[in-house]
Amino acid sequence: MRCTLGVDVGTSSTKGVLVADDGMIVASAARAHDVVRPHSGWVEMDADVWWDEFVSIAQELVSATPEAEILAVGVSGMGPCVLLADADDRPVRPAILYGVDTRSGAQIARMNEELGQDEITRIGGSSLTSQAAGAKIAWVADEEPDAYAGAARLFMPASWLARRLTGAYVLDHQSASQTTPLYDIENERWHEPWWERYAGRIEQPRLTWAGDIAGTVTDAAAETTGIPAGTPVITGTIDAWTEAVSVGAHEVGDLMLMYGTTMFLVATGEQTLRTPSMWTTAGAFPGTRNLAGGLSTSGALTAWLKDLTGTDYPGLLADAEASGPGANGLLMLPYFAGERTPIQDPDARGVIAGLTLEHSRGDLYRAALEATALGVRHNVETMRAAGADIRRIVAVGGGTQGRLWLQVVSDVTGLVQEVPATTIGASYGAAFLAASAVAGDGAAPVITDWNPIAQTITPDPDLADFYDALFDRYVRLYEASKDVVHELAAQQRA
C-alpha cells in the first residue's frame, strides 16, 4: 500500500496521518501539549517537544501499518514562530510563537521609526504587528543578548522538522513573508539591507516553496523515526496554509476559515493587496498572494468556558442552541488574548456586556460562539474593503465537527460555507503536498478527489437584520471600552 505521511505541529497538539494514494486515511495519531506563558503577553514552546512528538507519532504510525510503503513525508506547523538555534542546531532559548505572543511592541515602534511604516509595507507587504517574526528576532537581540550571541539559524516548526529529518536548512516563501520586515514580497527573496540590520548574525535559510522537496531522510533520522532512509521530505509551511491545501481552498477567489485554537482566514488572489489591518503574504504556491487574518482566540475561548463551567462540549452546545440568537441579550468581545486582525491590538481584552443574574452558562457559550463569528465578519469585511475577491468559503478544523458553530458563523456573516468530508486539518494537507511532490508526470493527485465537499452551510436570511445590528454594537463596544481595557491590560502587565 503506497502512502504519504503528514505531520503538523499545532498550538495545542501535534497530529499525524498516514494517507493512501487515493486520499484515504489509513492511520492517525495525536499528541497533546501545552504552550508556556512565562509573562503576560509571552507565549513559548520548547522545540524539543516538536521533534519528540514527531518521532513518537512516526513510530506509532509506521509500526501500526507495516504493509505501508511511505513514499514521502509532509511537514507543517503553527507560525510564524521564531526558533533560534546555534551552529550545532541547539535552540538558544524556547521558541517564540506567532501573533498570540505580543512581547515585541518596543521593537515594532523602533523599526517603524527607523524604516518608515510605508516603506515596510511597500517592501514586505504587511505592517508590523505581533505577527511579525522579524520584530521578535530583534526582541531577542535587545532583551536576551547572551542567547542572541549564540544564534546562528532561524527555524519554524515545519522547517525544524525538515532539518532534523534531512539536514536541509530551508524555509518556504510563505513563512518567510511573515518574517516582516526581512522579506521582499514582490521579488520573493530576503531583503538584504534589513536582514543585515536586524538579523545579521543569522544564516539565511534557503527559500523554496511549500511543496518542494527539501531533502531525504538521513540514516540517523531513519533509525530514530522508523521512516526509511532516503524518503523525500517536503519543505512544508505554516499550518493555516497547509490546512487550506487540505480542503482545496488555495485557488484564486477562495477563502479558508480554520476553526482551531485560534481562528484563521486566508484569502487567495494573484495581486499583492496591502492594508494595515491584515497580513499580506506570499502564497503556498508560486504566482499566488494571500490576504490573511486571525482571531487570537476561538477554540481557546470555548475551551476556557468548558473548563470554567465544568461542562462537556455536547452539554454546552445543547445549552447554547437553547439560548438562541443573541444569547438573551449578551454581547461578547472575544479578545481574551489580545486581538490580531483587523484591530491589531495586543492590549485588547475580553468584554462581556449585558450580564444579569438570569443569564446561564448556555447564554455565555452562545455569546462566545457569536463573538468569534462577529470577529470573522469583521475580518471578511476588512478584506473585501482592501480589494479581496472572495467567491468561495471553505471551512476546516476541529470546530467544524459541531453544526451549531458553523451555522452561527454563516448566520452572522451571511456567507455560505462548504465543509469537506475530511477536516482533520493541516496534517492531511501536508500528506497531500508530499504525494504531489513525488507523483510522476500526469499522476499528480487532485484534492477534490481526495477530499470532496460533504455539506454546505447556508445562512438563515431571517436573521440578517438582527445580526447586522449586533455587528454594529460589536464594533461600537470595542471603541467604547478600549481605553478602560488598555488601562487594565497595563495593570495586568505590571
Short mmCIF file of C-alpha atoms in Angstrom, two decimals:
data_model
loop_
_atom_site.label_atom_id
_atom_site.label_comp_id
_atom_site.label_asym_id
_atom_site.label_seq_id
_atom_site.Cartn_x
_atom_site.Cartn_y
_atom_site.Cartn_z
CA MET A 1 0.00 0.00 0.00
CA ARG A 2 1.53 3.29 -1.17
CA CYS A 3 1.18 6.10 1.40
CA THR A 4 2.44 9.51 2.43
CA LEU A 5 2.97 10.64 6.00
CA GLY A 6 1.80 14.09 7.07
CA VAL A 7 2.57 15.66 10.46
CA ASP A 8 1.51 19.07 11.75
CA VAL A 9 2.71 20.77 14.94
CA GLY A 10 -0.15 22.90 16.23
CA THR A 11 -0.67 25.17 19.20
CA SER A 12 -2.30 22.54 21.41
CA SER A 13 -1.28 19.26 19.76
CA THR A 14 0.79 17.53 17.12
CA LYS A 15 -1.20 15.42 14.67
CA GLY A 16 -0.07 12.85 12.14
CA VAL A 17 -1.81 10.90 9.39
CA LEU A 18 -0.79 8.12 7.07
CA VAL A 19 -2.70 8.60 3.82
CA ALA A 20 -3.08 6.14 0.94
CA ASP A 21 -2.55 7.39 -2.61
CA ASP A 22 -6.32 7.65 -3.10
CA GLY A 23 -6.68 10.04 -0.15
CA MET A 24 -7.99 7.52 2.38
CA ILE A 25 -6.63 7.98 5.89
CA VAL A 26 -5.01 4.69 6.84
CA ALA A 27 -3.98 5.63 10.37
CA SER A 28 -3.75 8.72 12.56
CA ALA A 29 -2.20 9.75 15.85
CA ALA A 30 -2.03 12.85 18.03
CA ARG A 31 -0.07 14.15 20.99
CA ALA A 32 -1.44 16.94 23.17
CA HIS A 33 0.85 19.62 24.54
CA ASP A 34 0.68 22.99 26.22
CA VAL A 35 2.25 26.32 25.44
CA VAL A 36 4.18 28.15 28.15
CA ARG A 37 3.20 31.68 29.21
CA PRO A 38 6.10 32.87 31.42
CA HIS A 39 4.90 36.50 31.40
CA SER A 40 1.78 38.35 30.32
CA GLY A 41 1.86 38.55 26.53
CA TRP A 42 4.52 35.86 26.14
CA VAL A 43 3.69 32.51 24.50
CA GLU A 44 6.51 29.99 24.04
CA MET A 45 7.25 26.33 23.41
CA ASP A 46 10.26 24.08 23.83
CA ALA A 47 11.27 22.98 20.32
CA ASP A 48 12.27 19.56 21.66
CA VAL A 49 8.54 18.92 22.02
CA TRP A 50 8.09 19.39 18.27
CA TRP A 51 10.68 16.76 17.38
CA ASP A 52 9.87 14.33 20.19
CA GLU A 53 6.19 14.29 19.24
CA PHE A 54 7.02 13.86 15.56
CA VAL A 55 9.22 10.87 16.42
CA SER A 56 6.56 9.33 18.66
CA ILE A 57 3.83 9.74 16.04
CA ALA A 58 6.01 8.44 13.21
CA GLN A 59 6.99 5.38 15.22
CA GLU A 60 3.35 4.66 16.08
CA LEU A 61 2.07 5.01 12.52
CA VAL A 62 4.92 3.07 10.94
CA SER A 63 4.67 0.18 13.40
CA ALA A 64 0.86 0.07 13.15
CA THR A 65 0.91 -0.25 9.33
CA PRO A 66 3.83 -2.48 8.35
CA GLU A 67 2.25 -3.00 4.93
CA ALA A 68 2.54 0.73 4.10
CA GLU A 69 5.20 1.91 1.68
CA ILE A 70 5.96 5.50 2.69
CA LEU A 71 6.64 7.45 -0.48
CA ALA A 72 7.22 10.87 1.07
CA VAL A 73 6.83 12.91 4.26
CA GLY A 74 4.90 16.17 4.61
CA VAL A 75 5.56 18.61 7.47
CA SER A 76 3.59 21.59 8.72
CA GLY A 77 3.36 23.74 11.80
CA MET A 78 1.98 26.81 13.52
CA GLY A 79 3.58 30.09 12.69
CA PRO A 80 5.21 32.40 12.11
CA CYS A 81 7.37 31.31 15.04
CA VAL A 82 10.92 32.28 15.96
CA LEU A 83 13.17 29.42 16.96
CA LEU A 84 16.80 30.49 17.08
CA ALA A 85 19.42 27.75 17.23
CA ASP A 86 23.20 27.71 17.39
CA ALA A 87 25.60 26.33 14.81
CA ASP A 88 25.02 22.82 16.16
CA ASP A 89 21.22 23.21 15.88
CA ARG A 90 20.73 23.55 19.62
CA PRO A 91 17.98 26.05 20.49
CA VAL A 92 19.38 29.08 22.30
CA ARG A 93 16.01 29.70 24.00
CA PRO A 94 12.41 28.44 23.73
CA ALA A 95 10.59 29.20 20.50
CA ILE A 96 8.54 32.41 20.44
CA LEU A 97 5.14 31.72 18.92
CA TYR A 98 3.11 33.63 16.35
CA GLY A 99 0.82 36.66 16.84
CA VAL A 100 -0.58 35.47 20.17
CA ASP A 101 2.84 36.41 21.60
CA THR A 102 2.81 40.21 21.92
CA ARG A 103 6.20 40.96 23.50
CA SER A 104 7.78 42.88 20.61
CA GLY A 105 5.92 46.21 20.86
CA ALA A 106 9.05 48.24 21.55
CA GLN A 107 10.90 46.68 18.62
CA ILE A 108 7.94 47.35 16.31
CA ALA A 109 7.92 51.01 17.35
CA ARG A 110 11.67 51.30 16.79
CA MET A 111 11.56 49.60 13.37
CA ASN A 112 8.69 51.82 12.26
CA GLU A 113 10.69 54.89 13.27
CA GLU A 114 13.93 53.69 11.67
CA LEU A 115 12.50 52.29 8.43
CA GLY A 116 9.18 54.08 7.97
CA GLN A 117 5.81 52.36 8.07
CA ASP A 118 5.06 52.99 4.40
CA GLU A 119 8.43 51.55 3.32
CA ILE A 120 7.95 48.46 5.50
CA THR A 121 4.58 47.85 3.84
CA ARG A 122 5.97 48.51 0.37
CA ILE A 123 8.82 46.01 0.77
CA GLY A 124 7.23 43.36 2.96
CA GLY A 125 3.55 43.73 2.13
CA SER A 126 2.37 43.97 5.73
CA SER A 127 2.71 46.49 8.50
CA LEU A 128 4.49 45.41 11.67
CA THR A 129 2.23 43.68 14.20
CA SER A 130 2.57 40.99 16.84
CA GLN A 131 2.59 38.52 13.93
CA ALA A 132 5.89 39.86 12.56
CA ALA A 133 8.65 37.33 13.20
CA GLY A 134 11.39 39.83 12.30
CA ALA A 135 10.44 42.04 15.23
CA LYS A 136 10.69 39.05 17.57
CA ILE A 137 14.22 38.30 16.37
CA ALA A 138 15.03 41.92 17.24
CA TRP A 139 13.44 41.39 20.68
CA VAL A 140 15.83 38.52 21.40
CA ALA A 141 18.78 40.66 20.30
CA ASP A 142 17.66 43.52 22.56
CA GLU A 143 16.40 41.68 25.62
CA GLU A 144 18.45 38.46 25.68
CA PRO A 145 21.83 39.37 24.15
CA ASP A 146 23.55 36.28 25.53
CA ALA A 147 21.05 34.00 23.79
CA TYR A 148 21.25 36.04 20.59
CA ALA A 149 25.06 35.88 20.64
CA GLY A 150 24.78 32.12 20.24
CA ALA A 151 22.15 32.21 17.48
CA ALA A 152 23.17 31.01 14.04
CA ARG A 153 19.98 29.75 12.35
CA LEU A 154 16.26 30.55 12.22
CA PHE A 155 13.58 27.85 12.23
CA MET A 156 9.83 27.45 12.37
CA PRO A 157 8.11 24.16 13.29
CA ALA A 158 7.93 22.78 9.72
CA SER A 159 11.48 23.80 8.84
CA TRP A 160 12.75 22.41 12.18
CA LEU A 161 11.25 19.02 11.35
CA ALA A 162 12.70 19.18 7.83
CA ARG A 163 16.11 20.00 9.30
CA ARG A 164 16.00 17.13 11.80
CA LEU A 165 14.84 14.69 9.13
CA THR A 166 17.07 15.68 6.22
CA GLY A 167 19.77 18.11 7.37
CA ALA A 168 18.44 20.75 4.93
CA TYR A 169 18.31 24.35 6.13
CA VAL A 170 15.30 25.75 4.28
CA LEU A 171 12.26 27.94 4.79
CA ASP A 172 9.27 28.26 2.49
CA HIS A 173 8.36 31.58 0.89
CA GLN A 174 5.03 31.81 2.68
CA SER A 175 6.64 31.54 6.12
CA ALA A 176 9.45 33.87 5.08
CA SER A 177 6.92 36.51 4.03
CA GLN A 178 5.76 36.62 7.67
CA THR A 179 9.24 37.44 8.99
CA THR A 180 8.40 41.11 8.34
CA PRO A 181 10.39 43.25 7.61
CA LEU A 182 13.09 40.83 6.44
CA TYR A 183 11.43 39.53 3.23
CA ASP A 184 10.84 41.32 -0.11
CA ILE A 185 7.40 40.11 -1.21
CA GLU A 186 7.45 41.36 -4.81
CA ASN A 187 10.89 39.91 -5.57
CA GLU A 188 10.32 36.78 -3.42
CA ARG A 189 13.69 36.94 -1.66
CA TRP A 190 15.28 38.10 1.57
CA HIS A 191 15.64 41.87 1.78
CA GLU A 192 19.37 42.02 2.33
CA PRO A 193 19.73 45.51 3.93
CA TRP A 194 17.14 44.82 6.61
CA TRP A 195 18.25 41.25 7.21
CA GLU A 196 21.77 42.52 7.81
CA ARG A 197 20.47 45.25 10.12
CA TYR A 198 18.18 43.15 12.30
CA ALA A 199 19.31 39.52 11.88
CA GLY A 200 22.84 39.87 10.57
CA ARG A 201 24.44 37.15 12.65
CA ILE A 202 21.88 34.54 11.50
CA GLU A 203 22.48 32.45 8.39
CA GLN A 204 19.69 32.95 5.86
CA PRO A 205 17.67 29.77 5.21
CA ARG A 206 17.42 28.76 1.58
CA LEU A 207 14.00 29.74 0.23
CA THR A 208 11.80 27.17 -1.50
CA TRP A 209 8.06 26.61 -1.94
CA ALA A 210 5.94 24.58 0.48
CA GLY A 211 5.59 21.55 -1.76
CA ASP A 212 9.22 21.42 -2.91
CA ILE A 213 11.38 18.54 -1.71
CA ALA A 214 13.79 19.81 0.95
CA GLY A 215 15.84 16.60 1.09
CA THR A 216 15.61 12.96 2.06
CA VAL A 217 15.51 11.18 5.40
CA THR A 218 19.01 10.62 6.75
CA ASP A 219 20.22 7.32 8.19
CA ALA A 220 20.19 8.80 11.71
CA ALA A 221 16.63 10.13 11.34
CA ALA A 222 15.50 6.81 9.88
CA GLU A 223 16.85 4.93 12.87
CA THR A 224 15.05 7.30 15.25
CA THR A 225 11.69 7.56 13.47
CA GLY A 226 11.28 4.27 11.62
CA ILE A 227 10.81 6.12 8.31
CA PRO A 228 13.05 4.52 5.64
CA ALA A 229 16.27 6.37 4.84
CA GLY A 230 16.09 8.17 1.50
CA THR A 231 12.38 9.03 1.79
CA PRO A 232 11.74 12.52 0.33
CA VAL A 233 10.61 15.26 2.75
CA ILE A 234 8.91 18.45 1.58
CA THR A 235 9.77 21.90 2.94
CA GLY A 236 6.27 22.43 4.30
CA THR A 237 4.73 25.66 5.54
CA ILE A 238 2.55 27.27 8.23
CA ASP A 239 -0.44 25.19 9.29
CA ALA A 240 -3.18 27.55 8.09
CA TRP A 241 -1.83 27.39 4.56
CA THR A 242 -1.39 23.62 4.69
CA GLU A 243 -4.93 23.41 6.00
CA ALA A 244 -6.14 25.42 3.01
CA VAL A 245 -4.42 22.87 0.77
CA SER A 246 -6.16 20.03 2.63
CA VAL A 247 -9.58 21.29 1.54
CA GLY A 248 -8.71 22.71 -1.86
CA ALA A 249 -9.15 26.32 -0.67
CA HIS A 250 -6.00 27.74 -2.23
CA GLU A 251 -7.25 28.79 -5.66
CA VAL A 252 -7.79 32.41 -6.68
CA GLY A 253 -11.07 33.64 -5.12
CA ASP A 254 -11.06 31.12 -2.26
CA LEU A 255 -11.31 31.99 1.43
CA MET A 256 -10.45 29.40 4.04
CA LEU A 257 -11.81 29.60 7.58
CA MET A 258 -9.81 27.48 10.02
CA TYR A 259 -11.66 26.64 13.21
CA GLY A 260 -8.96 25.83 15.73
CA THR A 261 -7.46 27.08 18.98
CA THR A 262 -7.38 30.37 17.12
CA MET A 263 -9.45 31.29 14.06
CA PHE A 264 -7.54 31.89 10.86
CA LEU A 265 -8.66 33.25 7.50
CA VAL A 266 -6.73 33.03 4.22
CA ALA A 267 -7.98 34.69 1.03
CA THR A 268 -6.09 33.77 -2.15
CA GLY A 269 -5.57 36.01 -5.16
CA GLU A 270 -2.98 36.99 -7.75
CA GLN A 271 -2.43 40.61 -6.68
CA THR A 272 -0.47 41.88 -3.69
CA LEU A 273 -3.15 43.64 -1.64
CA ARG A 274 -1.90 45.86 1.16
CA THR A 275 -3.87 47.05 4.17
CA PRO A 276 -2.55 47.86 7.65
CA SER A 277 -5.36 45.85 9.22
CA MET A 278 -4.45 42.46 7.68
CA TRP A 279 -1.40 40.39 6.72
CA THR A 280 -0.17 40.33 3.14
CA THR A 281 1.85 37.21 2.38
CA ALA A 282 3.23 35.06 -0.37
CA GLY A 283 1.03 32.07 -1.14
CA ALA A 284 1.81 28.42 -0.65
CA PHE A 285 2.42 28.10 -4.40
CA PRO A 286 4.29 30.23 -6.95
CA GLY A 287 2.23 33.02 -8.50
CA THR A 288 -0.24 33.40 -5.62
CA ARG A 289 -0.66 36.02 -2.92
CA ASN A 290 -2.72 35.92 0.24
CA LEU A 291 -4.52 38.39 2.40
CA ALA A 292 -4.74 36.71 5.78
CA GLY A 293 -6.16 37.39 9.20
CA GLY A 294 -6.57 35.69 12.52
CA LEU A 295 -8.50 35.86 15.76
CA SER A 296 -6.30 35.29 18.81
CA THR A 297 -8.94 33.10 20.43
CA SER A 298 -11.70 30.85 19.14
CA GLY A 299 -11.32 27.26 20.31
CA ALA A 300 -9.21 28.61 23.18
CA LEU A 301 -12.20 30.68 24.28
CA THR A 302 -14.71 27.85 24.10
CA ALA A 303 -12.27 25.57 25.95
CA TRP A 304 -11.88 28.22 28.68
CA LEU A 305 -15.65 28.29 29.16
CA LYS A 306 -15.80 24.49 29.20
CA ASP A 307 -13.18 24.33 31.94
CA LEU A 308 -14.75 27.22 33.84
CA THR A 309 -18.21 25.66 33.89
CA GLY A 310 -17.12 22.03 34.29
CA THR A 311 -19.47 21.04 31.47
CA ASP A 312 -18.60 18.97 28.40
CA TYR A 313 -18.93 20.32 24.87
CA PRO A 314 -22.13 18.44 23.96
CA GLY A 315 -23.83 19.87 27.04
CA LEU A 316 -22.65 23.41 26.32
CA LEU A 317 -23.69 23.19 22.67
CA ALA A 318 -27.15 21.99 23.64
CA ASP A 319 -27.46 24.84 26.14
CA ALA A 320 -26.21 27.37 23.56
CA GLU A 321 -28.70 26.17 20.97
CA ALA A 322 -31.50 26.57 23.50
CA SER A 323 -30.25 30.08 24.29
CA GLY A 324 -30.90 31.20 20.71
CA PRO A 325 -29.64 34.08 18.57
CA GLY A 326 -28.35 36.98 20.63
CA ALA A 327 -27.71 34.89 23.76
CA ASN A 328 -30.63 36.53 25.57
CA GLY A 329 -29.12 39.97 25.29
CA LEU A 330 -25.39 39.21 25.79
CA LEU A 331 -22.61 40.57 23.62
CA MET A 332 -19.02 39.37 23.99
CA LEU A 333 -15.75 40.71 22.60
CA PRO A 334 -13.50 37.64 22.08
CA TYR A 335 -10.24 39.46 22.81
CA PHE A 336 -9.22 37.29 25.76
CA ALA A 337 -5.62 37.06 24.50
CA GLY A 338 -5.45 40.46 22.84
CA GLU A 339 -6.52 40.56 19.21
CA ARG A 340 -4.77 40.20 15.92
CA THR A 341 -6.79 41.26 12.89
CA PRO A 342 -8.37 43.55 11.99
CA ILE A 343 -7.93 45.70 15.12
CA GLN A 344 -4.27 44.71 15.67
CA ASP A 345 -4.50 45.43 19.39
CA PRO A 346 -2.40 43.24 21.71
CA ASP A 347 -3.81 45.15 24.69
CA ALA A 348 -7.43 44.36 23.82
CA ARG A 349 -9.17 42.17 26.39
CA GLY A 350 -12.36 40.17 26.61
CA VAL A 351 -15.57 42.01 27.42
CA ILE A 352 -18.99 40.52 28.25
CA ALA A 353 -21.73 43.15 28.07
CA GLY A 354 -25.32 42.83 29.22
CA LEU A 355 -24.87 40.28 32.01
CA THR A 356 -27.68 39.78 34.52
CA LEU A 357 -28.31 37.26 37.27
CA GLU A 358 -30.72 35.48 34.94
CA HIS A 359 -28.08 34.56 32.37
CA SER A 360 -26.95 30.93 32.14
CA ARG A 361 -23.85 29.07 31.01
CA GLY A 362 -25.67 28.39 27.73
CA ASP A 363 -26.06 32.13 27.17
CA LEU A 364 -22.35 32.64 27.83
CA TYR A 365 -21.38 29.85 25.46
CA ARG A 366 -23.73 31.14 22.77
CA ALA A 367 -22.26 34.62 23.20
CA ALA A 368 -18.75 33.16 22.75
CA LEU A 369 -19.74 31.42 19.51
CA GLU A 370 -21.32 34.63 18.25
CA ALA A 371 -18.27 36.65 19.33
CA THR A 372 -15.95 34.56 17.16
CA ALA A 373 -18.45 34.79 14.29
CA LEU A 374 -18.57 38.58 14.64
CA GLY A 375 -14.76 38.58 14.59
CA VAL A 376 -14.83 36.59 11.35
CA ARG A 377 -17.28 39.07 9.84
CA HIS A 378 -15.04 41.97 10.87
CA ASN A 379 -12.12 40.32 9.05
CA VAL A 380 -14.10 39.45 5.91
CA GLU A 381 -15.47 42.98 5.58
CA THR A 382 -11.95 44.39 6.01
CA MET A 383 -10.56 42.02 3.36
CA ARG A 384 -13.25 42.98 0.87
CA ALA A 385 -12.67 46.67 1.54
CA ALA A 386 -9.00 46.09 0.66
CA GLY A 387 -9.98 44.58 -2.71
CA ALA A 388 -10.11 40.85 -1.98
CA ASP A 389 -12.34 38.97 -4.44
CA ILE A 390 -13.90 36.31 -2.20
CA ARG A 391 -16.01 33.89 -4.23
CA ARG A 392 -15.94 30.70 -2.20
CA ILE A 393 -15.70 29.93 1.53
CA VAL A 394 -14.33 26.61 2.78
CA ALA A 395 -14.40 25.69 6.49
CA VAL A 396 -11.87 23.39 8.09
CA GLY A 397 -10.55 22.42 11.52
CA GLY A 398 -11.78 20.77 14.68
CA GLY A 399 -14.58 23.29 15.23
CA THR A 400 -16.36 22.10 12.08
CA GLN A 401 -17.39 18.91 13.87
CA GLY A 402 -20.28 20.73 15.57
CA ARG A 403 -23.03 22.06 13.31
CA LEU A 404 -24.06 24.90 15.63
CA TRP A 405 -20.82 26.86 15.45
CA LEU A 406 -20.79 26.61 11.66
CA GLN A 407 -24.39 27.78 11.47
CA VAL A 408 -23.73 30.72 13.79
CA VAL A 409 -20.80 31.87 11.64
CA SER A 410 -22.87 31.63 8.44
CA ASP A 411 -25.81 33.46 10.04
CA VAL A 412 -23.62 36.26 11.42
CA THR A 413 -21.55 36.73 8.24
CA GLY A 414 -24.22 35.94 5.66
CA LEU A 415 -21.74 33.57 3.98
CA VAL A 416 -22.32 30.10 2.60
CA GLN A 417 -19.66 27.69 3.88
CA GLU A 418 -18.56 24.48 2.21
CA VAL A 419 -17.36 21.76 4.55
CA PRO A 420 -15.26 18.92 3.06
CA ALA A 421 -15.50 15.28 4.02
CA THR A 422 -12.15 15.34 5.82
CA THR A 423 -11.48 18.23 8.19
CA ILE A 424 -8.62 16.68 10.13
CA GLY A 425 -6.56 19.66 9.06
CA ALA A 426 -3.00 20.56 8.20
CA SER A 427 -1.51 17.08 8.62
CA TYR A 428 -3.77 15.88 5.78
CA GLY A 429 -2.70 18.84 3.63
CA ALA A 430 0.95 18.05 4.36
CA ALA A 431 0.38 14.46 3.22
CA PHE A 432 -1.25 15.76 0.02
CA LEU A 433 1.68 18.10 -0.70
CA ALA A 434 4.07 15.20 -0.14
CA ALA A 435 2.09 12.98 -2.53
CA SER A 436 2.10 15.75 -5.14
CA ALA A 437 5.86 16.23 -4.79
CA VAL A 438 6.69 12.64 -5.71
CA ALA A 439 3.94 11.99 -8.28
CA GLY A 440 5.09 11.19 -11.77
CA ASP A 441 4.06 13.15 -14.86
CA GLY A 442 0.29 13.13 -15.24
CA ALA A 443 -0.17 11.26 -11.97
CA ALA A 444 -0.49 14.18 -9.54
CA PRO A 445 -3.35 13.72 -7.05
CA VAL A 446 -6.37 16.04 -7.17
CA ILE A 447 -7.57 17.33 -3.80
CA THR A 448 -11.26 17.26 -4.80
CA ASP A 449 -10.84 13.54 -5.46
CA TRP A 450 -9.13 13.06 -2.11
CA ASN A 451 -11.49 15.28 -0.17
CA PRO A 452 -14.87 16.16 -1.74
CA ILE A 453 -17.32 18.66 -0.21
CA ALA A 454 -19.61 16.85 2.24
CA GLN A 455 -22.00 19.57 3.39
CA THR A 456 -22.96 23.17 2.73
CA ILE A 457 -23.99 25.59 5.48
CA THR A 458 -26.43 28.28 4.34
CA PRO A 459 -27.21 31.41 6.38
CA ASP A 460 -30.74 31.99 7.68
CA PRO A 461 -31.99 35.11 5.83
CA ASP A 462 -34.48 35.84 8.60
CA LEU A 463 -31.56 36.60 10.95
CA ALA A 464 -29.73 39.02 8.63
CA ASP A 465 -31.15 42.25 10.10
CA PHE A 466 -30.69 41.02 13.66
CA TYR A 467 -27.00 40.20 13.15
CA ASP A 468 -26.40 43.42 11.19
CA ALA A 469 -27.49 45.31 14.29
CA LEU A 470 -25.43 43.06 16.60
CA PHE A 471 -22.33 43.58 14.46
CA ASP A 472 -22.78 47.35 14.71
CA ARG A 473 -22.93 47.02 18.52
CA TYR A 474 -19.86 44.75 18.45
CA VAL A 475 -17.75 47.36 16.66
CA ARG A 476 -19.04 50.18 18.89
CA LEU A 477 -18.45 48.18 22.08
CA TYR A 478 -14.74 47.84 21.30
CA GLU A 479 -14.37 51.54 20.59
CA ALA A 480 -16.32 52.48 23.73
CA SER A 481 -14.42 50.17 26.08
CA LYS A 482 -10.86 50.13 24.76
CA ASP A 483 -9.47 52.96 26.88
CA VAL A 484 -10.53 51.28 30.12
CA VAL A 485 -9.44 47.88 28.82
CA HIS A 486 -5.99 49.21 27.90
CA GLU A 487 -5.58 50.53 31.44
CA LEU A 488 -6.48 47.09 32.77
CA ALA A 489 -4.01 45.42 30.39
CA ALA A 490 -1.26 47.71 31.66
CA GLN A 491 -2.17 46.76 35.22
CA GLN A 492 -2.00 43.07 34.30
CA ARG A 493 1.48 43.51 32.83
CA ALA A 494 2.65 45.33 35.93
#
